[in-house]
Coordinates of C-alpha atoms in Angstrom, one line a residue:
X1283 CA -52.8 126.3 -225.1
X1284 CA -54.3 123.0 -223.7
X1285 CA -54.1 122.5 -219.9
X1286 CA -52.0 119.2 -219.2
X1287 CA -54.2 118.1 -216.5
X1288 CA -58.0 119.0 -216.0
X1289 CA -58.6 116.0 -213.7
X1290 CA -58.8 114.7 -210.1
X1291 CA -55.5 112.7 -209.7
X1292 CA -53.5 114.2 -207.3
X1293 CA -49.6 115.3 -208.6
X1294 CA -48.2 112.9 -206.4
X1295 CA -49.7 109.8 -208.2
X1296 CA -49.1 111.3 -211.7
X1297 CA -45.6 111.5 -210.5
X1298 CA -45.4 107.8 -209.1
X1299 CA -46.8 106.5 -212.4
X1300 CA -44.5 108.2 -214.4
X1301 CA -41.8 106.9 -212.5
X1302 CA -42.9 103.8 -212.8
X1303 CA -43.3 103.8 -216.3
X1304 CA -41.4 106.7 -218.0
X1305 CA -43.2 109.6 -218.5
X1306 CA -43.0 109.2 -222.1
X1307 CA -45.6 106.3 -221.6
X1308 CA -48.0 108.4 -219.1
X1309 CA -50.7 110.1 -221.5
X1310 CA -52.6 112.8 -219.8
X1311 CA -53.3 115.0 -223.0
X1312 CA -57.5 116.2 -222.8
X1313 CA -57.4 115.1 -226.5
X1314 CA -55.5 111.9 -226.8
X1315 CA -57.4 110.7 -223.6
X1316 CA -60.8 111.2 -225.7
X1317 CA -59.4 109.4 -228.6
X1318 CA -57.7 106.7 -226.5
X1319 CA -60.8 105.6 -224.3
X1320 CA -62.9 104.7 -227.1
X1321 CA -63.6 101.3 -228.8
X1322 CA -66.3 101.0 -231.7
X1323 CA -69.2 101.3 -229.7
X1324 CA -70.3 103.8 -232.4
X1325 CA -71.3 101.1 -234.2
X1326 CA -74.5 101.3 -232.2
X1327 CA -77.1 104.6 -232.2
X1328 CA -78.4 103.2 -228.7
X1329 CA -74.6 103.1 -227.5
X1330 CA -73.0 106.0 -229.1
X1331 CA -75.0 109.0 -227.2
X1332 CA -74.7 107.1 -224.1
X1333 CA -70.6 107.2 -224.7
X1334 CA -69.2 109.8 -226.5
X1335 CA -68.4 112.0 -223.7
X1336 CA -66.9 109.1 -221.7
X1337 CA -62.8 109.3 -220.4
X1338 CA -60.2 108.4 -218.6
X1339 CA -58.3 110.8 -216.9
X1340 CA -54.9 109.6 -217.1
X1341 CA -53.8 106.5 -219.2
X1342 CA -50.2 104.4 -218.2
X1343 CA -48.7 102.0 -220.5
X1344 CA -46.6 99.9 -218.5
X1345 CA -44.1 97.7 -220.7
X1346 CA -43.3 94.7 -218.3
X1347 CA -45.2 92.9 -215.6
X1348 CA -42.8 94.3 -212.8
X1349 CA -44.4 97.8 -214.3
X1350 CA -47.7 96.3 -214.6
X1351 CA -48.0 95.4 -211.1
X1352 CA -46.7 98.4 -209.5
X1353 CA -49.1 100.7 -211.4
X1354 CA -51.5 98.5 -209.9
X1355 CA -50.3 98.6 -206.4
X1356 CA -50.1 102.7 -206.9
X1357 CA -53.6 102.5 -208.1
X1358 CA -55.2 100.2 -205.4
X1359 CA -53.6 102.7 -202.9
X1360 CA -55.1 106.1 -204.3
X1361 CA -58.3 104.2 -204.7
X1362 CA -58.6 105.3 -208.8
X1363 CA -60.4 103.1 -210.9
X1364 CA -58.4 101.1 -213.5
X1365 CA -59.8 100.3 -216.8
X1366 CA -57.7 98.1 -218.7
X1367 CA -57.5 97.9 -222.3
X1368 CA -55.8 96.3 -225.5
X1369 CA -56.3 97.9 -229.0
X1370 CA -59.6 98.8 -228.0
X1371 CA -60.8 97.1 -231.3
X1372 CA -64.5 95.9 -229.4
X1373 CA -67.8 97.0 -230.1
X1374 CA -69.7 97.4 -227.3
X1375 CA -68.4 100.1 -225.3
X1376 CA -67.9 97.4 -222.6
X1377 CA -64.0 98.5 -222.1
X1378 CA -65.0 102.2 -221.4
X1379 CA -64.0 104.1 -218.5
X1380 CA -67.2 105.5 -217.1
X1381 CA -65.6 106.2 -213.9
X1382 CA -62.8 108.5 -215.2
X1383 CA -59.7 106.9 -213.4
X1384 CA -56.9 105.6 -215.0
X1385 CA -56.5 103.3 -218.2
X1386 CA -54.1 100.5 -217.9
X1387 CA -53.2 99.6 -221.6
X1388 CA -51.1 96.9 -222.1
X1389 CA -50.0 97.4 -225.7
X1390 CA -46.4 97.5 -225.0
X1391 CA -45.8 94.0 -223.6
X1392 CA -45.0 92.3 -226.7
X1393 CA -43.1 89.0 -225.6
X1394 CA -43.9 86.2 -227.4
X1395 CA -43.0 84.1 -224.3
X1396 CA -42.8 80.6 -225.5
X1397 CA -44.0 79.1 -228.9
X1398 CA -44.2 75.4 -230.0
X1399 CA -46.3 74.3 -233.3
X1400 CA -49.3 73.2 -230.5
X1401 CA -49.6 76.4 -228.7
X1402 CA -48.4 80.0 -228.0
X1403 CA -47.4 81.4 -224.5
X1404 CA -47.4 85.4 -224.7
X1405 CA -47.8 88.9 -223.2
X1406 CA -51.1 90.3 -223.5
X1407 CA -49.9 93.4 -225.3
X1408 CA -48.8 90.7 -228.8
X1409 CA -51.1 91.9 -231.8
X1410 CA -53.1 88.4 -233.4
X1411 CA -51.5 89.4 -236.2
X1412 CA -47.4 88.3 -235.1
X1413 CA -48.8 84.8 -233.3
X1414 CA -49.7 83.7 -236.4
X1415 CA -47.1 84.8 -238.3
X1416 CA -44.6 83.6 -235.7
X1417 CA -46.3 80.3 -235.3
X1418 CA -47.0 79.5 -239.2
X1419 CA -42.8 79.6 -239.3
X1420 CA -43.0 76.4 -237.1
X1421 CA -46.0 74.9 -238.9
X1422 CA -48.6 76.3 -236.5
X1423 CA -51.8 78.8 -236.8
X1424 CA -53.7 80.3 -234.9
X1425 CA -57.1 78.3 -234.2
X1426 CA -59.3 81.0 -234.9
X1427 CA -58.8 85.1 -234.5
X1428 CA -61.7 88.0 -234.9
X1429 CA -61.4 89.6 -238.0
X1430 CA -59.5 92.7 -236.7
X1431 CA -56.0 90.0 -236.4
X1432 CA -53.8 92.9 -238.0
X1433 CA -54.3 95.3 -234.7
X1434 CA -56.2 93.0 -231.9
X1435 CA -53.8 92.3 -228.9
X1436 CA -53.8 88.2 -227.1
X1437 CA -55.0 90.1 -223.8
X1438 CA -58.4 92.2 -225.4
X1439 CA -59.5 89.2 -227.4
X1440 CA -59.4 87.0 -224.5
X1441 CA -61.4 89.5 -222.1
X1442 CA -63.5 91.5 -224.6
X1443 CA -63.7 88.6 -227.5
X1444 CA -65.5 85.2 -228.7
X1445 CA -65.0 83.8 -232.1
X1446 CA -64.0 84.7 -235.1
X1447 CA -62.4 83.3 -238.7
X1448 CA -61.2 79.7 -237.3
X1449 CA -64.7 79.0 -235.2
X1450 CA -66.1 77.2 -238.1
X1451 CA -64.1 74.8 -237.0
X1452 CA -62.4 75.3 -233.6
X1453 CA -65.7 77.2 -232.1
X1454 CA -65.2 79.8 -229.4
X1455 CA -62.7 81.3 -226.4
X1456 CA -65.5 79.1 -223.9
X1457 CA -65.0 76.0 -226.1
X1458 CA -62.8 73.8 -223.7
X1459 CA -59.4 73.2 -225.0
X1460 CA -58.4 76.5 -227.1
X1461 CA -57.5 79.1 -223.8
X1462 CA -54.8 76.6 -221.8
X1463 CA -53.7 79.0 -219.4
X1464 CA -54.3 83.0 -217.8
X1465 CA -51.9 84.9 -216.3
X1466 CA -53.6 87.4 -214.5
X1467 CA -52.5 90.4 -211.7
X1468 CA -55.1 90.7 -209.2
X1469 CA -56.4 94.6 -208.1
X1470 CA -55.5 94.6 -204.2
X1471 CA -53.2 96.9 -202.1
X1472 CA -50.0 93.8 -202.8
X1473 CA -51.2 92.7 -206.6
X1474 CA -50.5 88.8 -206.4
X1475 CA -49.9 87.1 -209.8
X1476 CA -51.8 84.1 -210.7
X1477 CA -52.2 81.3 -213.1
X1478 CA -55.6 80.1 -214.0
X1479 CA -55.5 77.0 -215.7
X1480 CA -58.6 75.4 -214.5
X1481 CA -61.5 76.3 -216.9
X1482 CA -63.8 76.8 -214.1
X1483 CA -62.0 79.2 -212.8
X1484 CA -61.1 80.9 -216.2
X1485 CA -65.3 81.5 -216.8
X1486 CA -63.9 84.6 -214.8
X1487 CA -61.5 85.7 -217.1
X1488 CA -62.7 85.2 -220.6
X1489 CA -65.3 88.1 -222.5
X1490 CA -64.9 89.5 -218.2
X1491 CA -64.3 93.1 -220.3
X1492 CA -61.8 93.9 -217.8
X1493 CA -64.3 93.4 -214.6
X1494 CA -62.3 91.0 -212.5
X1495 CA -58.1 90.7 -213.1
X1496 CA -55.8 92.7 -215.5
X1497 CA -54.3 89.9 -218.0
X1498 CA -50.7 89.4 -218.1
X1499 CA -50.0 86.5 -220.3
X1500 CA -51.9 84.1 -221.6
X1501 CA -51.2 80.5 -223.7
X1502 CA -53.6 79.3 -226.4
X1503 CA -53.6 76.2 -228.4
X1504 CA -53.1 76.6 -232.0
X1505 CA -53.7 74.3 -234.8
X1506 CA -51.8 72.6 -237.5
X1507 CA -50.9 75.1 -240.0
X1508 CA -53.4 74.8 -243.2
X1509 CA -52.5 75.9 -247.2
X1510 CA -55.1 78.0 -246.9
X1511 CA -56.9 79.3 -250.3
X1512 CA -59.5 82.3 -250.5
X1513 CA -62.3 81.9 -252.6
X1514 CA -65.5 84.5 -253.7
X1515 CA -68.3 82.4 -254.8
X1516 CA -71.8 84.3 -256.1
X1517 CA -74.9 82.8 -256.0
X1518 CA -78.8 83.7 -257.3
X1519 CA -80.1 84.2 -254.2
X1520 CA -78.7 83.8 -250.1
X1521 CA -80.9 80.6 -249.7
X1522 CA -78.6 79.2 -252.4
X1523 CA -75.7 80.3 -251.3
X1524 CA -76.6 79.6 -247.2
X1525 CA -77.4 75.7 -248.3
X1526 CA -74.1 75.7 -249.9
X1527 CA -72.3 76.9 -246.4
X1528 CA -74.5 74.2 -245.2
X1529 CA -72.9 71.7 -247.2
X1530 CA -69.3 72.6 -246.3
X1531 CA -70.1 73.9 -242.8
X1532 CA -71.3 70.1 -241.9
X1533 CA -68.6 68.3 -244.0
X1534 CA -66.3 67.8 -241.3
X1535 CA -64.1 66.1 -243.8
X1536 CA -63.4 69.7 -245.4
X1537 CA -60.8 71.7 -243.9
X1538 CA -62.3 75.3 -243.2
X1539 CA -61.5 78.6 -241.9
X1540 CA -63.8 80.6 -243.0
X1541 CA -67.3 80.0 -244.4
X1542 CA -69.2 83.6 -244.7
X1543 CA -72.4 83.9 -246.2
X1544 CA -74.1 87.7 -247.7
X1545 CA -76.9 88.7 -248.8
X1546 CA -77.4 90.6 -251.7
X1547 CA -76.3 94.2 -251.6
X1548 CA -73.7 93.8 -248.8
X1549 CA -71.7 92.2 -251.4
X1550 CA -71.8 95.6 -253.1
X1551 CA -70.1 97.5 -250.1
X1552 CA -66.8 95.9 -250.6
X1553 CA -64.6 98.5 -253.2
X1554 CA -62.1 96.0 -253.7
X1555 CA -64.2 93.0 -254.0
X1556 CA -66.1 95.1 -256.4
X1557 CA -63.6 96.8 -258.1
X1558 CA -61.8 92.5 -259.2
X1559 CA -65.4 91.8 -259.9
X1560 CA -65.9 89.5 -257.2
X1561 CA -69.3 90.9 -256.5
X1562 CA -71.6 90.6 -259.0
X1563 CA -74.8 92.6 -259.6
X1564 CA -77.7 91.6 -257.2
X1565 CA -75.6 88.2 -256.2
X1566 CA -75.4 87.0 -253.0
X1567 CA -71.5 85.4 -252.4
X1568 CA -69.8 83.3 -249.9
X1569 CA -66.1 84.2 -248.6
X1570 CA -64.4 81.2 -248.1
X1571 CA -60.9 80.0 -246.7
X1572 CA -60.5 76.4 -247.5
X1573 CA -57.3 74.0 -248.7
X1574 CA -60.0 72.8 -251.4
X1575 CA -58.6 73.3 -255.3
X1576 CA -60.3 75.6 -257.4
X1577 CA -61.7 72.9 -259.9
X1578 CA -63.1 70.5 -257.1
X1579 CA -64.9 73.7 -255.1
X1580 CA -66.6 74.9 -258.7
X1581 CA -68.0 71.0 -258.9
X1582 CA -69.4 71.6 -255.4
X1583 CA -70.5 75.7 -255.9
X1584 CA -72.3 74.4 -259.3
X1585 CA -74.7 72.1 -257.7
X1586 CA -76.5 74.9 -255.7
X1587 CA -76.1 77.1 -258.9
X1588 CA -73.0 79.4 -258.3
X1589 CA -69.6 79.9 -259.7
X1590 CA -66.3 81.2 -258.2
X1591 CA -65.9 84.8 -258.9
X1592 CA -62.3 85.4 -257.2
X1593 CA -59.4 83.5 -256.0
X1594 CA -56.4 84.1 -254.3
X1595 CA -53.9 81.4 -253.4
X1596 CA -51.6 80.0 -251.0
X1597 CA -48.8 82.0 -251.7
X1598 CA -50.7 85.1 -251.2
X1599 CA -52.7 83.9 -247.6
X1600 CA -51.9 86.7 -244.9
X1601 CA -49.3 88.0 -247.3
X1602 CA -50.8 90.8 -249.8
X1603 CA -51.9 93.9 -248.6
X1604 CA -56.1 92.8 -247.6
X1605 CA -57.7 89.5 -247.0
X1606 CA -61.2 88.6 -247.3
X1607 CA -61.6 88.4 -243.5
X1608 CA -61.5 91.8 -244.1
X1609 CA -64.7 92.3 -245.4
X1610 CA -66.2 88.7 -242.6
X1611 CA -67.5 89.1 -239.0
X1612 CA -67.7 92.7 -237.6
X1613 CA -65.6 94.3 -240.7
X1614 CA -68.9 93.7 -242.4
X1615 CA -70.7 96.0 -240.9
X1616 CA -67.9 98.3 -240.5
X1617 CA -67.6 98.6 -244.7
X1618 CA -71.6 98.9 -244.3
X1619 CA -71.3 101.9 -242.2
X1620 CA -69.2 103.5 -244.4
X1621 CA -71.5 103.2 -247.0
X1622 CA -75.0 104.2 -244.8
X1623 CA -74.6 105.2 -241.2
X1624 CA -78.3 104.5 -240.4
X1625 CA -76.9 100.9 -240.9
X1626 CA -76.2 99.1 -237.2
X1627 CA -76.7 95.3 -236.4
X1628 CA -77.4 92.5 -234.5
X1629 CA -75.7 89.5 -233.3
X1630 CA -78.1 86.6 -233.6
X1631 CA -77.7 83.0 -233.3
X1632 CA -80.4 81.0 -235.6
X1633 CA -81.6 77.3 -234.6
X1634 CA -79.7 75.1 -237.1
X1635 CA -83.3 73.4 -237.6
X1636 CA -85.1 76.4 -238.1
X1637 CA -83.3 78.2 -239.7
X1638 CA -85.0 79.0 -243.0
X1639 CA -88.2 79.3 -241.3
X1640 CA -86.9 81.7 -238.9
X1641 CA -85.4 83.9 -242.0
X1642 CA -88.4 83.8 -243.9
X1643 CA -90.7 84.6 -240.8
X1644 CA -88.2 87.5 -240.1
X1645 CA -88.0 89.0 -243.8
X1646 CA -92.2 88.5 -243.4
X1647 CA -92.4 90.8 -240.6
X1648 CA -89.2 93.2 -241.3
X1649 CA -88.8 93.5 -245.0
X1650 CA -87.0 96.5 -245.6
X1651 CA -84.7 96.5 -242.3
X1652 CA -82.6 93.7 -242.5
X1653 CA -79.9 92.0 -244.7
X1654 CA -78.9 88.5 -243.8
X1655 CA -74.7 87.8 -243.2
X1656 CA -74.1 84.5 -241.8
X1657 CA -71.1 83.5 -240.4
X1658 CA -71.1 79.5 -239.8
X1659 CA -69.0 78.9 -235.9
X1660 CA -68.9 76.2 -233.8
X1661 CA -70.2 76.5 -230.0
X1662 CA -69.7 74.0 -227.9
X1663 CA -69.4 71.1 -230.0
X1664 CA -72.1 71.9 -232.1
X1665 CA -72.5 74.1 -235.6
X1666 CA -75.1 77.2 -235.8
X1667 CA -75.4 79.7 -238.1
X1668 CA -74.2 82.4 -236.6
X1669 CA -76.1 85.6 -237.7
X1670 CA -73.9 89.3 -237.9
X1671 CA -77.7 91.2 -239.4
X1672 CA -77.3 94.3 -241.3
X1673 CA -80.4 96.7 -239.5
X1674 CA -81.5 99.6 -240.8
X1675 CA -82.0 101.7 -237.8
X1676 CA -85.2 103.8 -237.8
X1677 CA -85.1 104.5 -234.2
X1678 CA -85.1 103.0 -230.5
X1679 CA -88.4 101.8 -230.7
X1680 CA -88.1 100.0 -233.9
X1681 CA -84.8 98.3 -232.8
X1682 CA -86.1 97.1 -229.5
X1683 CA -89.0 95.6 -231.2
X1684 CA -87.1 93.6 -234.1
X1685 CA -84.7 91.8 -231.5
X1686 CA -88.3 91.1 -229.5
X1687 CA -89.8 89.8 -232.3
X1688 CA -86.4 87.9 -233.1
X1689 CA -86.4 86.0 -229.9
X1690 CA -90.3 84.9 -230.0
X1691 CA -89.4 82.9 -233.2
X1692 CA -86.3 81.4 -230.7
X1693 CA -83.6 83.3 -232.6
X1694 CA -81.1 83.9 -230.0
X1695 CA -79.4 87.0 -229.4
X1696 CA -76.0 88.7 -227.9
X1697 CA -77.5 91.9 -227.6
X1698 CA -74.8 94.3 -229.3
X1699 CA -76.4 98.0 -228.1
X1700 CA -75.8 97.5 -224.2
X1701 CA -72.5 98.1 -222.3
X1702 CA -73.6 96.3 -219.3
X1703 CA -72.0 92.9 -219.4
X1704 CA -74.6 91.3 -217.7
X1705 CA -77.1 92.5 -219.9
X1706 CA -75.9 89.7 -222.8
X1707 CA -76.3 86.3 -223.0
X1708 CA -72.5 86.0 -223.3
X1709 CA -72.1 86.9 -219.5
X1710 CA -70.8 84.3 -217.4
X1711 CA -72.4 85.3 -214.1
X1712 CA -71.8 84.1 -211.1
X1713 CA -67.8 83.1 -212.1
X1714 CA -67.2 86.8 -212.7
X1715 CA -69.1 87.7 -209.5
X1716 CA -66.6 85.5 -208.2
X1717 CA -63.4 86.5 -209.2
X1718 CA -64.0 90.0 -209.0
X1719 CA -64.7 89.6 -205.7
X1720 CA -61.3 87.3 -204.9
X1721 CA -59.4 89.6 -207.5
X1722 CA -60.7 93.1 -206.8
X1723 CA -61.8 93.5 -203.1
X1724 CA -62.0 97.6 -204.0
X1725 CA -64.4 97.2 -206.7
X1726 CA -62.2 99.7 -208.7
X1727 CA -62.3 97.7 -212.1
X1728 CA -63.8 99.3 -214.8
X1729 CA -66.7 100.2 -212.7
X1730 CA -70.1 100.8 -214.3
X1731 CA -70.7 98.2 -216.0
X1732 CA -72.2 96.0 -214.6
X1733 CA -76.2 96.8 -213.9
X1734 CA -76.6 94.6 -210.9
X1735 CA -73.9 96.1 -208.9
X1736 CA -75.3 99.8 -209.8
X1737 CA -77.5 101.7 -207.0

């Protein structure tokens, strides 16, 4: 039979949690602690040796912020490191506990605080999913959401998150204006709660993986709610279809939500795409969430040479069983993997007046190790074409020398196959120095990684 406990925490501070919390909400089981620690860093061959044997040794799940804080407090005191995490739906192994220690998870602080049609107050445990349903009742959405909405909590997108379907538009988390306010506990022996609403001080917070606070709450603004239609467009080839995202991308009269661009035979990983023949043979397609009506998008789609292939209405937005965000952003390579796992990826950001050039001189040098899947977002106030690559892995060696070879041509890359945050170009620096230092005197939050504070 399995041993309940095969870890350091002493009995005494098992016992204080569980008190805290309810024992029913203390997980110390070897197995469900292995499953439990994980996020989708296996989505890169660099990360997933380096992680897979990687726990925490106890994980609480604390249903109030009178909870959350005293688990903290008990925490600070036994000197055990605290990871915290949400539905552990990122991808770079950045919300691991490589310290053992104790996983805070906060998926059971549900309030939806305060909600007008401008913006949404709410517990960090809320899944993406019920703000927008909760806000589209008052004639509100979400501004933009990654595309795991149906299981991502407010409180992981914020610390382990960027963009998503929305940032065609709205851009990013960083973008000022779409994060109005953090509640945040601090790690110290008395936990203080704080609200951050300067956006100075909240570079600290957001993509911090879980390095310098534990979120309580958090407000975002959301947008006018949109009759938003979904649309599968094919095209001859992804230069076609990529001047055609241009075209709407850049039209800021168009209202958009999602403008997703795939290369020819991505298209073909999507079973239900292909099986309403959406996808077809050797096409590359757009996914598309616009308020546009079918007849005036097939005017546009027919001037680069396409034609819609699929469409789904109003009626049926965020309603029926899958939605083709489902298949946009990360999913992508997620329904790649399932079909090859020598497939991993990169996160790449192309110069919106290079961008051909930088494709072609890529495909030139790499021509049988990537597919193209552009994903058109917003970053501060200006449009890219923001790059999700398809890459055939061959080995170390091979990937290391494709994202060389991508930034000499000034592509621009969030390096996806590191769990140090300060590793990628996403890393805020010297505000997360900052508040980690002010929050977390102890240095007890999800320790290892970052590089420059390692020995």
């Amino acid at each position: 039979c399995e041993s309940e406990y095969s870890m350091a925490l002493s009995t005494t501070f098992i016992a204080q949690l569980r008190a805290i919390v309810g024992p029913e909400q203390v997980i110390s089981s070897p197995a469900r602690l292995q499953h439990d620690s994980r996020d989708y860093y296996w989505y890169s061959p660099i990360l997933k040796p380096l992680l897979d044997d990687k726990a925490a040794e106890l994980i609480v799940r604390p249903q109030s912020v009178e909870q959350l804080v005293a688990v903290v407090a008990a925490a600070v005191a036994a000197r055990v490191p605290i990871t915290p995490q949400g539905a552990a739906t990122g991808n770079y192994g950045q919300g691991i506990p490589m310290q053992g220690g104790v996983i805070i998870n906060t998926r059971q602080m549900t309030r939806i605080l305060e909600l007008t049609p401008g913006s949404a107050r709410v517990e960090a445990g809320v899944v993406l999913k019920s703000i927008e349903t909760a806000a589209r009742e008052i004639g509100g959405e979400l501004r933009f959401f990654p595309s795991t909405l149906m299981t991502a909590t407010a409180g992981g997108f914020l610390a382990g998150g960027a963009g998503g379907i929305g940032s065609v538009t709205w851009g990013t988390l960083w973008d000022p204006g779409n994060v109005l306010a953090v509640t945040v506990v601090t790690v110290e022996e008395t936990p203080r709660i704080l609200t951050v609403t300067d956006p100075e001080e909240m570079q600290g917070v957001i993509h911090s993986c879980g390095l310098t606070c534990i979120i309580a709450d958090l407000t975002f603004a959301l947008a006018p709610a949109q009759p938003w239609q979904q649309y599968v467009a094919a095209f001859d080839d992804f230069e076609s279809g990529l001047r055609f995202g241009e075209s709407l991308a850049y039209d800021d009269a168009t209202a958009k939500r999602l403008v997703t661009i795939l290369e020819w035979p991505i298209p073909s990983f999507f079973r239900q795409l292909v099986r309403d023949n959406a996808c077809p043979d050797g096409k590359a397609i757009a996914l598309l969430h616009l308020t546009m009506d079918a007849a005036e998008l097939a005017e546009r789609i027919t001037l680069f040479g396409g034609r819609i292939t699929w469409h789904s209405p109003h009626s049926a937005y965020l309603t029926s069983g899958w939605q083709l965000s489902d298949f946009s952003w990360n999913h992508t390579t997620l329904w790649a993997l399932k079909t090859d796992p020598q497939i991993t990826y990169l996160q790449d950001q192309f110069d919106p007046e290079r961008v051909y050039e930088q494709l072609r001189l890529r495909r030139e040098r790499y021509p049988d190790d990537v597919l193209e899947h552009i994903e058109f977002m917003k970053f501060r106030g200006r449009m890219y074409p923001q790059g999700l690559t398809l890459v055939r892995f061959r080995s170390p060696e091979q990937l290391q020398g494709l994202m060389d070879y991508c930034e000499s041509i000034g592509i621009w890359l969030a390096n996806p196959h590191t769990h140090y945050l300060d590793d990628d170009v996403r890393w805020n620096g010297q505000p997360i120095l900052d508040a980690r230092q002010r929050w977390d005197p102890h240095g007890l939050l999800n320790p290892g990684h970052l590089r420059s504070l390692e020995s």
